[in-house]
XYZ file of C-alpha atoms in Angstrom:
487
model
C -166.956 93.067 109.824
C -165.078 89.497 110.637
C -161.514 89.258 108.932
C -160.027 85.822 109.216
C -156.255 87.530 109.895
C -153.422 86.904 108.396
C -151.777 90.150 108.894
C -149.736 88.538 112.340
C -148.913 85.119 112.742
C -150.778 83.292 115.060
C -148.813 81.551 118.316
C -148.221 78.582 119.108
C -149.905 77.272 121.989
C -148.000 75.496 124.581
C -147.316 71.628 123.697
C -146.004 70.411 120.282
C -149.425 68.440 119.986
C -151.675 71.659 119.446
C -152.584 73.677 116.152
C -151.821 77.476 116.660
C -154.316 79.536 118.815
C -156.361 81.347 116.193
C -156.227 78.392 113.949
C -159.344 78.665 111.443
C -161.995 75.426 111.639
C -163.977 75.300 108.928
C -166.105 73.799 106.426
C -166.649 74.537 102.385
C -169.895 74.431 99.612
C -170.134 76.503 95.954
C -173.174 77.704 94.757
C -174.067 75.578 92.208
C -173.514 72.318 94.133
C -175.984 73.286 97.234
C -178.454 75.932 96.368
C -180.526 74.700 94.078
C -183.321 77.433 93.284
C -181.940 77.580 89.857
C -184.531 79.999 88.501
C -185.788 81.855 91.494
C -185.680 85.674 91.781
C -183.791 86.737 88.347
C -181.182 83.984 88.195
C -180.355 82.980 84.733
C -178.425 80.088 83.338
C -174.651 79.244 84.514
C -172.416 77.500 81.535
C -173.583 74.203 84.774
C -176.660 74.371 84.325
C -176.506 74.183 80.648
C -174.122 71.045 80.830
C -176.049 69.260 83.802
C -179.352 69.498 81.132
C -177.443 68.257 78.434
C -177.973 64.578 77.502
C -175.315 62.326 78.601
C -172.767 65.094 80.363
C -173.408 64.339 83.769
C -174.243 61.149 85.881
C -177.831 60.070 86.121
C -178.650 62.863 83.930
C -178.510 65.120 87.498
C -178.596 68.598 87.564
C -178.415 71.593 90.032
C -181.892 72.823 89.892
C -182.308 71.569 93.410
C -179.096 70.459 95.034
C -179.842 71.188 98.472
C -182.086 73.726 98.862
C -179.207 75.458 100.556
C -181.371 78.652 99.139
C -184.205 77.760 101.110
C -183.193 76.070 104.125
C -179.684 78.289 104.965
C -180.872 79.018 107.990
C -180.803 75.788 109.245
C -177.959 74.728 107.640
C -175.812 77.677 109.689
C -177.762 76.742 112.911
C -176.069 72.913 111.716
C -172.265 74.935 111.356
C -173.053 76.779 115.125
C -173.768 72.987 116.725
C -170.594 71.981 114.697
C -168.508 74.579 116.136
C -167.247 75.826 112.959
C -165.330 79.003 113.450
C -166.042 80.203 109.508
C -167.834 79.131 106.383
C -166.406 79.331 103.001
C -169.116 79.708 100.570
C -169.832 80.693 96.982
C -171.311 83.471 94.915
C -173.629 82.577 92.007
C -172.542 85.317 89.643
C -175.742 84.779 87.422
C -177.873 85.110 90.578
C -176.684 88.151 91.214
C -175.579 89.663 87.461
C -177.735 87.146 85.244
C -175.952 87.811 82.047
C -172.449 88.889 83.317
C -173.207 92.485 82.487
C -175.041 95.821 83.889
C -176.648 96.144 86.881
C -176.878 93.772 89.937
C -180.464 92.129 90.509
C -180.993 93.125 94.465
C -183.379 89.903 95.254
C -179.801 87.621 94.659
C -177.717 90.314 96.098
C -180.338 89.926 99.396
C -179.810 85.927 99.550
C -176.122 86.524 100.632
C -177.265 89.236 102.658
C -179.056 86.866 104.148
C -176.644 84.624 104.269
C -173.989 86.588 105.916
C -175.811 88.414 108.708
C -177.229 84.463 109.761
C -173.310 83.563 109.858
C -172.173 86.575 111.665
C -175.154 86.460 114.583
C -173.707 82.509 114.748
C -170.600 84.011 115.510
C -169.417 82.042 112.652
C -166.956 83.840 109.734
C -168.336 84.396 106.508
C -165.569 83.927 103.643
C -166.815 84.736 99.918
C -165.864 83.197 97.094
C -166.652 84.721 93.654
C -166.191 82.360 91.105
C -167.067 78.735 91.685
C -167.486 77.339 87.866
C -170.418 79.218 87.337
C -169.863 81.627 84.293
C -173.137 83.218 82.980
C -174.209 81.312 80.551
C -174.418 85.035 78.234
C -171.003 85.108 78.844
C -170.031 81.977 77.577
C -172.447 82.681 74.418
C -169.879 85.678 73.761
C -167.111 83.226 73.937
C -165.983 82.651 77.711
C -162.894 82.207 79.094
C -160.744 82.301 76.276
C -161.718 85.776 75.081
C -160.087 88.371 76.877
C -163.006 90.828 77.583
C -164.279 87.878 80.169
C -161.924 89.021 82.513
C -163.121 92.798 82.682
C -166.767 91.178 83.211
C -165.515 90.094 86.458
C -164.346 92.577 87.402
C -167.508 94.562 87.316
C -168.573 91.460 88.678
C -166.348 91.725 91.894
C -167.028 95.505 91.952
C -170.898 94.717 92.797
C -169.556 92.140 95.491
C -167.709 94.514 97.011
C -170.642 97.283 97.280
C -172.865 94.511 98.471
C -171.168 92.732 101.175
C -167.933 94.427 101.761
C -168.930 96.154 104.876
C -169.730 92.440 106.397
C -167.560 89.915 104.952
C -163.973 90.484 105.892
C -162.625 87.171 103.619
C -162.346 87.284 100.096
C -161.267 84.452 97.295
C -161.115 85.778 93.615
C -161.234 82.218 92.084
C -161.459 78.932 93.661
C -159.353 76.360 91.284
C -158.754 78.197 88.006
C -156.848 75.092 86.566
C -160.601 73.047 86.395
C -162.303 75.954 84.907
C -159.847 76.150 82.358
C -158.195 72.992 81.457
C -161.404 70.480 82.277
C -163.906 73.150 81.110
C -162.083 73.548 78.137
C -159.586 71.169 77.530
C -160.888 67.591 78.096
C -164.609 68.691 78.207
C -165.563 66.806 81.374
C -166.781 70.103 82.888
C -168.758 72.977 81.633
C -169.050 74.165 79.108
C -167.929 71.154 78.113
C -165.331 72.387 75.263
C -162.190 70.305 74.080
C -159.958 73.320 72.467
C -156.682 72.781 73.306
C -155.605 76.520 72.242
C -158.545 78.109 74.149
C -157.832 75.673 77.399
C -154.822 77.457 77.535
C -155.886 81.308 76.474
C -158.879 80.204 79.622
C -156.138 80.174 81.789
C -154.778 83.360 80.843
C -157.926 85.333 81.539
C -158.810 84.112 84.530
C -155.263 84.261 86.377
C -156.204 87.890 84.410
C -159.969 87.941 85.708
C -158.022 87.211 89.578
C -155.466 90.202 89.391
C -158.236 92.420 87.953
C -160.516 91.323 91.186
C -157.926 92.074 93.421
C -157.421 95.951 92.477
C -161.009 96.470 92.174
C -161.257 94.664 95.804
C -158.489 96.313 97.116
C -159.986 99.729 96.198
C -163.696 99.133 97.192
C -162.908 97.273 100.731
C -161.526 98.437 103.807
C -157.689 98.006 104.504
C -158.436 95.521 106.719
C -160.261 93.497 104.277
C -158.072 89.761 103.124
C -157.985 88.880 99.605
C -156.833 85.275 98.877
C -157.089 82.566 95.816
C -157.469 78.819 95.407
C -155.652 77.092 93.836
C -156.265 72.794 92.860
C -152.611 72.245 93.178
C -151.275 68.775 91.940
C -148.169 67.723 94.248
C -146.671 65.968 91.295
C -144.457 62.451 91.496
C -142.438 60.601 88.936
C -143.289 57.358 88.800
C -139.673 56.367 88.944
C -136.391 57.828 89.034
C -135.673 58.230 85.218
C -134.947 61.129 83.678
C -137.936 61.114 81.091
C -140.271 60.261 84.151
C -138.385 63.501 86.017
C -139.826 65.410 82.681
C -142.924 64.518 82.461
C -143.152 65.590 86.089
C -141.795 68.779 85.590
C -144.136 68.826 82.893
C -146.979 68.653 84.107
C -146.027 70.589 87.536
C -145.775 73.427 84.687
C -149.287 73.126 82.839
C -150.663 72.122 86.348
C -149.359 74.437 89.071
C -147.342 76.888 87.595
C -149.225 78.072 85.075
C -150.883 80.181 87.507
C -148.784 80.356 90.543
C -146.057 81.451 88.358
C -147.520 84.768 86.986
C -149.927 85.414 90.060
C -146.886 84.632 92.691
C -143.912 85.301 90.910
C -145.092 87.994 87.608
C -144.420 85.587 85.028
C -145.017 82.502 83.001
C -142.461 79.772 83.476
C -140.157 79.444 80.273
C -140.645 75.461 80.282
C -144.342 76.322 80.087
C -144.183 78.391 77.138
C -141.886 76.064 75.538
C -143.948 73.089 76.006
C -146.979 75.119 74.717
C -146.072 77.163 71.468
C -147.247 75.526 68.979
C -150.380 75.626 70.754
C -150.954 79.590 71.830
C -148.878 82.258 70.412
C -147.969 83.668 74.280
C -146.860 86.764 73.285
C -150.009 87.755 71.341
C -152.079 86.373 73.836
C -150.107 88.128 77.341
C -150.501 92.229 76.623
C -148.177 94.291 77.945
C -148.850 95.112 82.062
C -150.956 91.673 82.118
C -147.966 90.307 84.262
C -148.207 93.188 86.929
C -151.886 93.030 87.736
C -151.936 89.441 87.508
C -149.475 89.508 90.641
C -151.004 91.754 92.831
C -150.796 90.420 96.090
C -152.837 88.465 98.042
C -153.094 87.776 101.730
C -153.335 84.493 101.852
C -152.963 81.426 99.414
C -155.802 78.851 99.915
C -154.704 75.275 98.880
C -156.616 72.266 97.729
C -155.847 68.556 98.159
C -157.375 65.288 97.521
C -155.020 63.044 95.967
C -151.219 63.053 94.770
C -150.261 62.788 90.881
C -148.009 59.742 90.158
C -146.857 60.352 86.358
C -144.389 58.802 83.838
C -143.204 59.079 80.038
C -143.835 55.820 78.305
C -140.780 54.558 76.430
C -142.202 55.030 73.255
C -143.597 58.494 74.275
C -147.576 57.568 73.514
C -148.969 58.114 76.909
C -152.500 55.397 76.402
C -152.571 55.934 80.516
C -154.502 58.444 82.014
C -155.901 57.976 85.675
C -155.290 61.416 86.638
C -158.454 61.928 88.845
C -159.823 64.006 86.316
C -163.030 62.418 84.529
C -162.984 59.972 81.468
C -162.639 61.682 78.241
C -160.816 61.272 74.864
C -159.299 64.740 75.166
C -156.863 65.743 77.491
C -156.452 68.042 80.453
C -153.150 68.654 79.707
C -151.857 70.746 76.625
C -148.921 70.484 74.803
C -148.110 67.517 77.366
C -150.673 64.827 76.330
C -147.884 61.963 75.957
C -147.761 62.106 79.572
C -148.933 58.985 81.428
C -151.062 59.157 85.238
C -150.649 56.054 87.069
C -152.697 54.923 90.474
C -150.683 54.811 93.478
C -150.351 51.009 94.512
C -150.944 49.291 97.937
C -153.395 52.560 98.958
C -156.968 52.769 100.372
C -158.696 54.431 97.955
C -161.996 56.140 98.269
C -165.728 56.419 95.700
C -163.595 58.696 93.786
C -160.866 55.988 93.193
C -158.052 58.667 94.770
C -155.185 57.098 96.669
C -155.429 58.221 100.266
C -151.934 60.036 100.962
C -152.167 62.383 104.203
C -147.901 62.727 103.187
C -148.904 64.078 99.980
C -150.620 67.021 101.958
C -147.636 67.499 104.199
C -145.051 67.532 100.774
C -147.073 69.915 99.382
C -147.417 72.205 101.726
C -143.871 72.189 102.701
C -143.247 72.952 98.706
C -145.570 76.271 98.597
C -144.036 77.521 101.811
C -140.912 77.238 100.578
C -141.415 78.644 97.038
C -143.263 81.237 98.854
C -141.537 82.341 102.316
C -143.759 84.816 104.047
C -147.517 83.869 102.456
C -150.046 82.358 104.775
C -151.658 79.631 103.583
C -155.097 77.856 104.169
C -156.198 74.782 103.687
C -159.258 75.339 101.334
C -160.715 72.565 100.619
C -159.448 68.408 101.577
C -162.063 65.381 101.510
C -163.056 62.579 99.996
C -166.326 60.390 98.934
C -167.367 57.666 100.353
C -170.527 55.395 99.697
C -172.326 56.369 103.091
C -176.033 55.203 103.610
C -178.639 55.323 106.567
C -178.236 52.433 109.117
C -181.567 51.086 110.461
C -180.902 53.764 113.482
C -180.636 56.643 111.230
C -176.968 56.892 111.627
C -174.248 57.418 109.134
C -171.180 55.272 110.443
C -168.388 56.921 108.059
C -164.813 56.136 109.973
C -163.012 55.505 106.597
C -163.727 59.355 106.339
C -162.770 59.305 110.138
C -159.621 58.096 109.223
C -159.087 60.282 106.400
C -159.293 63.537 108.046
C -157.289 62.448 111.166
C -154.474 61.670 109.053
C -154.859 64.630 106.558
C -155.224 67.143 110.013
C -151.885 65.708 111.151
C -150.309 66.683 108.231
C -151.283 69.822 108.395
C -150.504 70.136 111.878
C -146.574 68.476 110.924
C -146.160 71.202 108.484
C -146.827 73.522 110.797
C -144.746 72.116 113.391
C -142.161 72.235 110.081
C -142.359 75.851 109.667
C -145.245 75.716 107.006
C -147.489 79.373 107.940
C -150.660 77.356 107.364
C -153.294 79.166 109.141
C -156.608 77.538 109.065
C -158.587 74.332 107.463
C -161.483 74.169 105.717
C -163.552 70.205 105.415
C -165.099 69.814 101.636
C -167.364 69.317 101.879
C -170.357 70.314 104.342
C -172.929 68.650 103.300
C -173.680 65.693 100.498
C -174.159 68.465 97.042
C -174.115 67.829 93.456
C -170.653 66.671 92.479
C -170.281 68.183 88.922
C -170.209 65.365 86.365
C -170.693 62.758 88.806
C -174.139 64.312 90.272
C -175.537 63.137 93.295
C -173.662 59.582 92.966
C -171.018 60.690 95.119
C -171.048 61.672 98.648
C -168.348 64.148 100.144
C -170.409 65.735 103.020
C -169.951 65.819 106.640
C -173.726 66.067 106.649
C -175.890 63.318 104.876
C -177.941 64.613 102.634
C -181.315 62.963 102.070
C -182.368 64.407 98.512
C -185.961 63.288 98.412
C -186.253 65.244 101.776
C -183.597 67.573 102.071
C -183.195 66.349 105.981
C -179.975 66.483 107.074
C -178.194 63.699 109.282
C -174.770 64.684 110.564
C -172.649 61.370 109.881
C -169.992 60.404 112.264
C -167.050 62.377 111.030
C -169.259 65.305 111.744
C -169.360 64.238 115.052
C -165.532 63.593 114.688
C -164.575 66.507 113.230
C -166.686 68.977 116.320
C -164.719 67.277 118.480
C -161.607 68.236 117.159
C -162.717 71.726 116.774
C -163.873 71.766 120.969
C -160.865 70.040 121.801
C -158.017 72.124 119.697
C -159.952 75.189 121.084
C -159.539 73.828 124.449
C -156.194 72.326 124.513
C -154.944 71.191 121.438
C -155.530 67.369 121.090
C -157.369 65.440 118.340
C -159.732 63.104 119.697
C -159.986 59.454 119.235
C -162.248 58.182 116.774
């Protein structure tokens, strides 16, 4: 079994240049977005694949079914990962492939896909690292009421129980949830993702349950895998700036830092919701019916590692007359907001930024803040970077290339903020490019393209672009000696 450690902080090797020996290089998919095979060998409905097939809630009318055959074609897809010189692959469970309606037994022909899976990736040499939850909730679970009801959170559990049996003597790496804040607050809140709800009240009980659903994983992991085993969760953190130096712009900041971040690193990090949160939020949830007693204690079991995402800062304000009509928060277009019990809020663009398909400002510094933030709120947690990328509108040149150095550009300057935390004192221990390949972006379907690997969907080929090419290098050469390459 292959543990991505954590236990011992790597070393720096010599010259202030170079990313610690042992540094992780990686690259990240879910389940939903690649594998397609949506009703192949027991697998049932996810609460995606009943949005995708639902008039009008996703680009193009796009769904998963297909994706990119990642099912089918895995093996070449980790022979891709070997030639890339990725050190470890961060990959997603479909929990309806493997436990169709949430509950009971485990169907063995899904179980033997990651099997699969993971014995390709270890005889690649390459690290397997599992994540269980992805956004795709059994659709039979979500029929029963989902997220916001409480009993959710024991399903996963069993859930992570069967994981555990299945893989545990392989996979070394384990993340509970990857960004709980989209499953609950844009799955529930503002509807943009599945299942496509716009319940204030149950946005925020959602979040409840799963920071619930993540403590309950961890003592069921921590019992069923060996000691050496590393549990971690991702979290979608925003780094949060006031648009200007005003008080009320300092508030909604703080504001939404609270319904944002803390809402979940506060209770899984620290063993309790933040008192600003609950303020800002009671006349939405009655918290103290809602958190039983001992919730706070298994919620904050610890991890081994914290994985971080980034993509964009989060530039907010309060308009003067406290009716926030601005929202250009990243987060989809929809009349209901992401945000309970802070909707006034207003999200602003970044000016005088490249931006890229997705319309994010490009702000490497942004990574570097944040991470600087966590490792001080946080002295003595590793942390990975779990998923940083961004679309672009790539396309085949005549010479079946894919010329891509705005993405180039974008991971040179993002690595070298990683690699100035470090050099900061930030225990960031590995990196992980979103994505792999070209997949099915969630409500934008197959119009955006955050791959390394061009995807070609009528033909599944697969055409390594140039940040591929890019990003290999920098794997060979920090291996070597430390120094990113030129583009």
């Amino acid at each position: 079994m292959t543990v991505l450690r954590t236990d011992t902080a790597p070393k720096a090797a010599p010259g202030a240049a170079e990313f610690p020996t042992g540094f992780v290089w990686g690259a990240a998919t879910a389940a939903y977005q690649v594998e397609g095979a949506a009703a192949e060998d027991g697998r049932t409905p996810s609460i995606w694949d009943t949005f995708s097939h639902t008039p009008g809630k996703v680009r193009n009318g796009d769904t998963g079914d297909i994706a990119a055959d990642h099912y089918h074609r895995y093996r070449d897809d980790v022979a891709l990962m070997k030639r890339l010189g990725l050190t470890a692959y961060r990959f997603s469970v479909s929990w309806p492939r493997v436990q169709p309606t949430g509950r009971g037994p485990a169907v063995e022909r899904g179980l033997d896909f990651y099997r699969r899976l993971v014995d390709e990736l270890l005889e690649a040499g390459i690290t397997p690292v599992a994540t269980l939850y992805h956004w795709d909730l059994p659709q039979d679970l979500e029929d029963a009421g989902g997220w916001p009801q409480r009993v959710t959170a024991e399903r996963f559990a069993d859930y992570a129980d069967i994981m555990a049996g299945a893989l545990g003597d392989r996979v070394g790496t384990w993340t509970t949830l990857n960004e709980p804040w989209c499953s609950a607050f844009l799955g529930y809140g503002s509807g943009v993702h599945a299942p496509g709800r716009t319940e204030p009240a149950a946005a925020l009980r959602a979040a409840h349950h799963l920071n619930l659903a993540h403590g309950r994983a961890t003592e069921v992991l921590r019992d069923r895998l060996p000691a050496t085993a590393q549990i971690s969760v991702t979290l979608n953190l925003h780094h949060v700036r006031p648009l200007t130096g005003s008080a009320a712009d300092a508030d909604a900041a703080r504001r939404i830092d609270a319904v944002g971040n803390r809402i979940f690193t506060g209770p899984m990090l620290h063993g309790a919701y933040p008192e600003d949160l609950i303020a800002d939020t009671e006349r939405l949830v009655d918290w103290p019916e809602l958190v039983h007693d001992g919730d706070p204690a298994v919620i904050s079991r610890p991890v081994d590692v914290l994985g971080v995402n980034y993509y964009t800062p989060t530039l907010v304000s309060t308009p003067a007359d406290g009716a926030g009509d601005t929202r250009d928060d990243g987060h989809g277009n929809s009349d209901h907001s992401p945000w309970p019990g802070s909707e006034h809020v207003a999200f602003h663009l970044a000016e005088g930024r490249e931006r890229t398909a997705m319309n994010w400002a490009i702000d490497p510094d942004g990574l570097y803040d944040l991470l600087m933030d966590v490792a001080r709120d946080n002295p003595g947690l590793p942390l990975m970077v779990t998923e940083n990328g961004a679309a672009f509108d790539d396309y085949v040149s005549p010479e079946g290339r894919v010329e891509d150095p705005e993405r180039i550009e974008y991971l040179r300057g993002h690595l070298d903020a990683v690699r100035r935390a470090i050099a900061a004192g930030a225990d960031v221990r590995g990196y992980f490019l979103w994505s792999l390949m070209d997949n099915f972006e969630w409500g934008y379907g197959y119009s955006k393209r955050f791959g390394a690997v061009y995807v070609d969907y009528a033909t599944q080929r697969r055409i390594p672009k140039a940040s591929a090419h890019w990003y290999a290098d920098v794997i060979r050469r920090q291996r070597r000696m430390g120094a990113l390459p030129e583009g």
